[in-house]
Short mmCIF file of C-alpha atoms in Angstrom, two decimals:
data_model
loop_
_atom_site.label_atom_id
_atom_site.label_comp_id
_atom_site.label_asym_id
_atom_site.label_seq_id
_atom_site.Cartn_x
_atom_site.Cartn_y
_atom_site.Cartn_z
CA MET A 1 9.88 11.49 3.28
CA LYS A 2 6.96 10.34 1.27
CA SER A 3 3.26 10.35 0.94
CA PHE A 4 1.79 7.10 2.46
CA SER A 5 -0.25 3.82 4.10
CA ASN A 6 -2.47 0.58 5.62
CA ILE A 7 -4.70 -2.81 6.10
CA ALA A 8 -5.93 -6.04 4.52
CA LYS A 9 -5.45 -9.81 4.37
CA GLY A 10 -7.43 -12.64 2.81
CA ALA A 11 -9.54 -12.99 -0.26
CA VAL A 12 -12.11 -10.29 -1.02
CA ALA A 13 -13.77 -8.97 -4.12
CA ALA A 14 -14.10 -5.38 -3.09
CA MET A 15 -12.10 -3.61 -0.37
CA ALA A 16 -12.18 -0.23 1.23
CA LEU A 17 -9.25 2.11 0.75
CA LEU A 18 -7.44 3.11 3.91
CA ALA A 19 -5.76 6.24 5.18
CA LEU A 20 -2.45 6.27 6.95
CA THR A 21 0.79 8.09 5.73
CA ALA A 22 2.76 10.71 3.48
CA SER A 23 5.85 12.24 1.65
CA CYS A 24 4.63 15.15 0.09
CA LYS A 25 1.75 15.01 2.49
CA LYS A 26 -0.28 12.30 4.04
CA ASP A 27 -3.81 12.32 5.22
CA LEU A 28 -4.32 9.88 8.05
CA ASN A 29 -8.10 10.37 8.30
CA ARG A 30 -9.51 10.83 4.82
CA PRO A 31 -11.91 8.09 3.71
CA ALA A 32 -11.21 6.66 0.31
CA ALA A 33 -13.14 5.13 -2.56
CA GLU A 34 -13.54 1.41 -3.23
CA GLN A 35 -11.63 -0.69 -5.66
CA LYS A 36 -11.87 -4.29 -6.73
CA ASN A 37 -8.80 -6.33 -5.96
CA ASP A 38 -7.47 -9.79 -6.75
CA GLN A 39 -6.38 -10.56 -3.18
CA THR A 40 -4.64 -13.89 -3.54
CA GLU A 41 -2.04 -15.32 -1.22
CA GLU A 42 1.21 -15.89 -3.00
CA THR A 43 4.34 -17.11 -1.24
CA THR A 44 6.64 -17.61 -4.23
CA PRO A 45 7.87 -14.36 -5.81
CA ARG A 46 8.06 -14.50 -9.58
CA ALA A 47 11.37 -12.65 -10.06
CA GLY A 48 12.98 -12.83 -13.46
CA THR A 49 16.12 -11.13 -14.77
CA LEU A 50 18.07 -8.81 -12.50
CA LEU A 51 17.80 -5.32 -14.01
CA TRP A 52 19.49 -3.10 -11.41
CA SER A 53 21.03 -3.54 -7.95
CA ASP A 54 23.19 -2.09 -5.26
CA ASP A 55 24.73 -4.50 -2.75
CA PHE A 56 26.58 -1.71 -0.87
CA ASN A 57 29.90 -3.55 -1.10
CA GLY A 58 32.09 -0.44 -1.27
CA THR A 59 33.15 2.14 1.28
CA SER A 60 30.81 4.94 0.26
CA VAL A 61 27.43 5.49 -1.40
CA ASN A 62 27.55 4.86 -5.16
CA THR A 63 26.43 8.22 -6.47
CA ASN A 64 25.91 6.75 -9.96
CA ASN A 65 22.93 4.98 -8.27
CA TRP A 66 21.83 7.40 -5.56
CA ASN A 67 21.25 11.05 -4.75
CA ILE A 68 21.93 11.88 -1.10
CA ILE A 69 19.38 14.41 0.08
CA ASN A 70 20.34 17.53 2.04
CA GLY A 71 17.65 19.44 3.97
CA ASN A 72 14.28 19.07 5.65
CA PRO A 73 11.52 17.84 3.30
CA GLY A 74 8.95 20.29 4.73
CA VAL A 75 6.20 17.64 4.86
CA ASN A 76 4.35 15.52 7.40
CA ASN A 77 5.56 17.71 10.31
CA GLU A 78 8.81 15.70 10.30
CA LYS A 79 11.59 16.88 12.62
CA GLU A 80 14.74 15.70 10.85
CA PHE A 81 17.28 17.50 8.69
CA TYR A 82 18.63 15.05 6.07
CA GLN A 83 22.34 15.25 5.42
CA PRO A 84 25.11 13.15 3.80
CA ALA A 85 26.91 12.84 7.17
CA ASN A 86 24.15 10.49 8.38
CA VAL A 87 24.63 8.03 5.49
CA SER A 88 27.48 5.57 5.30
CA VAL A 89 28.48 2.28 3.64
CA SER A 90 30.55 -0.31 5.50
CA GLY A 91 30.77 -4.07 5.86
CA GLY A 92 28.45 -4.61 2.93
CA PHE A 93 25.62 -2.47 4.39
CA LEU A 94 24.10 0.93 3.82
CA ASN A 95 23.63 2.65 7.20
CA ILE A 96 21.12 5.50 7.61
CA THR A 97 21.49 6.96 11.11
CA ALA A 98 19.16 9.26 12.99
CA ARG A 99 20.74 11.51 15.64
CA LYS A 100 19.64 14.05 18.24
CA GLN A 101 21.47 16.92 16.61
CA SER A 102 20.24 20.46 15.68
CA VAL A 103 20.93 21.38 12.10
CA GLY A 104 19.07 23.76 9.73
CA GLY A 105 16.51 24.64 12.36
CA GLN A 106 15.55 21.03 12.99
CA PRO A 107 16.20 19.14 16.28
CA TYR A 108 17.29 15.89 14.61
CA THR A 109 19.41 14.74 11.68
CA SER A 110 19.04 11.66 9.51
CA GLY A 111 19.55 10.34 5.96
CA LYS A 112 17.61 9.95 2.76
CA LEU A 113 18.63 8.55 -0.68
CA THR A 114 16.75 8.51 -3.96
CA THR A 115 17.41 7.18 -7.49
CA ALA A 116 15.65 10.14 -9.13
CA GLY A 117 17.12 10.87 -12.57
CA LYS A 118 19.48 7.89 -12.19
CA TYR A 119 17.25 4.82 -12.18
CA GLN A 120 13.50 5.02 -12.66
CA PRO A 121 11.83 1.67 -13.34
CA LYS A 122 8.40 1.07 -14.73
CA TYR A 123 7.05 -2.28 -13.45
CA GLY A 124 9.14 -5.15 -12.05
CA ARG A 125 9.97 -6.67 -8.66
CA ILE A 126 11.57 -4.03 -6.39
CA GLU A 127 13.03 -5.49 -3.20
CA ALA A 128 15.41 -4.69 -0.36
CA ARG A 129 16.72 -6.56 2.68
CA ILE A 130 16.47 -4.24 5.61
CA LYS A 131 16.85 -4.16 9.40
CA LEU A 132 14.85 -1.44 11.21
CA PRO A 133 15.69 0.40 14.46
CA SER A 134 12.30 0.13 16.24
CA VAL A 135 12.63 3.36 18.24
CA GLN A 136 9.80 5.56 19.49
CA GLY A 137 9.48 8.53 17.18
CA THR A 138 11.18 7.03 14.09
CA TRP A 139 9.62 6.35 10.67
CA PRO A 140 11.83 4.26 8.35
CA ALA A 141 10.61 3.70 4.83
CA PHE A 142 11.42 2.02 1.49
CA TRP A 143 9.25 3.51 -1.20
CA ALA A 144 8.94 5.00 -4.69
CA LEU A 145 7.49 8.19 -6.21
CA GLY A 146 6.29 8.84 -9.75
CA ALA A 147 9.23 10.36 -11.58
CA ASN A 148 7.04 13.06 -13.13
CA ILE A 149 6.85 14.77 -9.73
CA ASN A 150 10.13 16.40 -10.84
CA SER A 151 8.62 17.70 -14.06
CA GLY A 152 5.56 19.46 -12.71
CA THR A 153 3.09 16.70 -11.73
CA PRO A 154 2.24 17.27 -8.04
CA TRP A 155 1.70 14.71 -5.35
CA PRO A 156 -0.54 12.73 -5.17
CA SER A 157 -1.20 12.85 -8.95
CA CYS A 158 2.33 11.56 -9.57
CA GLY A 159 1.58 8.36 -7.56
CA GLU A 160 3.46 6.80 -4.68
CA ILE A 161 4.21 3.18 -3.82
CA ASP A 162 5.19 2.55 -0.17
CA ILE A 163 6.97 -0.77 -0.30
CA MET A 164 7.65 -0.76 3.44
CA GLU A 165 6.85 1.67 6.25
CA GLN A 166 7.16 1.07 9.98
CA VAL A 167 6.76 3.46 12.91
CA ASN A 168 7.90 3.66 16.49
CA THR A 169 8.37 0.27 18.16
CA SER A 170 5.53 -1.39 16.28
CA SER A 171 5.92 -4.80 14.64
CA THR A 172 3.46 -3.70 11.93
CA ILE A 173 4.71 -3.28 8.34
CA LEU A 174 2.65 -1.07 6.08
CA GLY A 175 2.38 -1.36 2.29
CA THR A 176 0.39 1.33 0.42
CA MET A 177 -0.32 2.99 -2.90
CA HIS A 178 -1.23 6.66 -3.07
CA TRP A 179 -2.73 8.53 -5.97
CA ALA A 180 -5.32 11.18 -6.93
CA ILE A 181 -8.90 10.36 -7.67
CA ALA A 182 -10.50 11.53 -10.94
CA GLY A 183 -11.11 15.22 -11.33
CA GLY A 184 -8.21 16.73 -9.44
CA ASN A 185 -5.48 16.18 -6.87
CA GLN A 186 -7.72 14.74 -4.15
CA HIS A 187 -5.64 12.12 -2.32
CA THR A 188 -6.78 8.51 -2.04
CA GLN A 189 -4.91 5.41 -1.01
CA TYR A 190 -5.13 1.67 -0.71
CA GLY A 191 -2.96 -0.79 1.14
CA GLY A 192 -2.48 -3.38 3.82
CA SER A 193 -0.39 -4.47 6.72
CA THR A 194 1.39 -7.43 8.17
CA THR A 195 3.68 -8.05 11.15
CA THR A 196 7.26 -9.20 11.52
CA SER A 197 10.22 -8.94 13.87
CA VAL A 198 11.39 -5.56 12.54
CA THR A 199 14.75 -5.47 14.26
CA GLY A 200 15.95 -8.45 12.23
CA PHE A 201 16.70 -8.46 8.51
CA HIS A 202 13.69 -9.05 6.27
CA THR A 203 13.08 -8.81 2.55
CA TYR A 204 10.48 -6.20 1.66
CA ALA A 205 9.21 -6.15 -1.91
CA VAL A 206 6.57 -5.22 -4.43
CA GLU A 207 5.77 -6.96 -7.67
CA TRP A 208 4.44 -4.29 -9.98
CA THR A 209 2.84 -5.10 -13.37
CA SER A 210 0.43 -3.47 -15.76
CA THR A 211 -2.45 -5.08 -13.85
CA GLY A 212 -1.52 -4.64 -10.24
CA ILE A 213 0.88 -4.20 -7.34
CA LYS A 214 1.53 -6.94 -4.81
CA TRP A 215 3.31 -6.41 -1.50
CA PHE A 216 5.57 -9.06 0.07
CA VAL A 217 7.49 -9.59 3.31
CA ASP A 218 9.95 -12.52 3.11
CA GLY A 219 8.18 -13.88 0.06
CA THR A 220 4.64 -13.83 1.42
CA ASN A 221 2.10 -11.65 -0.38
CA TYR A 222 -0.09 -9.80 2.14
CA VAL A 223 -2.03 -7.33 -0.02
CA THR A 224 -2.70 -6.66 -3.71
CA GLY A 225 -3.86 -3.49 -5.48
CA ASN A 226 -5.58 -3.51 -8.90
CA ILE A 227 -4.41 -0.97 -11.55
CA THR A 228 -5.77 -2.79 -14.61
CA ASN A 229 -6.88 -0.38 -17.38
CA ASN A 230 -6.34 2.60 -15.01
CA ILE A 231 -9.21 1.46 -12.76
CA ASN A 232 -10.22 4.15 -10.24
CA ASN A 233 -7.87 6.64 -11.95
CA THR A 234 -4.74 4.59 -11.20
CA GLY A 235 -3.01 5.70 -14.41
CA ALA A 236 -0.13 7.14 -12.35
CA PHE A 237 1.09 3.59 -11.78
CA HIS A 238 1.79 3.05 -15.44
CA ASN A 239 4.69 5.52 -15.48
CA PRO A 240 8.30 5.32 -14.29
CA PHE A 241 9.02 5.69 -10.55
CA PHE A 242 12.23 6.37 -8.61
CA ILE A 243 13.26 4.50 -5.46
CA ILE A 244 13.71 6.06 -2.01
CA LEU A 245 15.22 4.95 1.29
CA ASN A 246 14.92 7.19 4.37
CA LEU A 247 14.64 7.30 8.13
CA ALA A 248 12.38 10.13 9.24
CA VAL A 249 12.15 11.35 12.85
CA GLY A 250 8.78 12.49 14.12
CA GLY A 251 5.89 13.45 11.87
CA ASP A 252 2.20 12.83 11.42
CA LEU A 253 2.38 9.05 11.35
CA PRO A 254 4.70 8.22 14.32
CA GLY A 255 3.86 11.39 16.27
CA ASN A 256 6.33 13.63 17.95
CA ASN A 257 6.96 11.72 21.18
CA ILE A 258 10.57 10.88 20.40
CA ASN A 259 12.83 8.73 22.54
CA ASP A 260 16.00 10.83 22.52
CA GLY A 261 17.71 8.33 24.82
CA ALA A 262 17.56 5.67 22.08
CA LEU A 263 19.41 7.86 19.55
CA PRO A 264 21.49 7.49 17.55
CA CYS A 265 19.75 4.62 15.82
CA THR A 266 20.25 3.05 12.43
CA MET A 267 18.26 1.64 9.55
CA GLN A 268 20.56 -0.91 7.89
CA VAL A 269 20.13 -2.02 4.24
CA ASP A 270 21.83 -5.12 2.85
CA TYR A 271 20.86 -4.59 -0.78
CA VAL A 272 18.26 -3.12 -3.14
CA ARG A 273 17.44 -5.01 -6.34
CA VAL A 274 15.04 -4.70 -9.25
CA TYR A 275 14.03 -7.68 -11.34
CA SER A 276 11.90 -8.11 -14.42
CA LEU A 277 8.79 -10.16 -13.99
CA PRO A 278 8.02 -13.01 -16.43
#
C-alpha cells in the first residue's frame, strides 16, 4: 500500500507533526518535528487546465494509464494479495474489490493500480471521486509516491502524499505527507483529518504547488502543509510523483480484526483527474 497519516483544522502558525500510516512502512507512534503552516480555510479549488484523466468509461483498465499490481506488498502487516482479477471497469466506474480468498500465502485478495512510469506529475491538483466500502479491517487509499523510489531512493526519502485514507467503518478521512528528516531516512509526517459519509461518492483532492500541499474533501480545504524552500527537509515534494489507488485488507492502521462476513466489498472510483494550478 503506502507509507502514511493524521490531524488539524483551523488557523495556526506552528503545528505538531502527527503519526499515523504507511506504504513502504508506517510508524503510528513516532513523534515528529514542528513545521510552520499557512492553515487557511479554502472552499473554492483553483483548478486550471486538465492535464491528465481517466474517467473509466471503457470495459477494462486502460493500461496506457495504469499498472495493475500483482503480489503482496510486504509492508504494514497487510493481509491481502493484489491481483488483476480484483480490478474491473464497468458502467463508468473502476471497481477494486477485496475478497476472502487465499492466494500467494495471503488470506485475502484485493486490487492496486499505479501510474508509475506512465504518468508522474510534479505539482497540480490531483483529484478523484470515490465511494468507500466502510468495512472493518479494510484500508482504502488514494495516494502518491515520489517516482524516484523506483530508481534507488528509499521510502521515506522519496516522499509520499496520502490524498485520502480511511480505515474500518470510520467516517474519518486522513490526509498526510511523509518524508525523511535531515540527516538520513528517519520518517516524519504531517497531516490532518476531516469527516464525511464515506459510503457515498466524494471528491478527494490535493492542490500541490512549490510552496505547499492543501488537502480537500468536496472542495473544502481541511489541512495545509508548507514545503516552501524545502523547509524541514521537504525537498522530496519538489520532484515527480506517481498516483496510486488501492484497497488493503488488515495492516498496522486498521488492525487485523477483519469482518469476513462483509466481504467481498468494493472501493468504487468514478474518475481520476490532474489539473494545472494557475
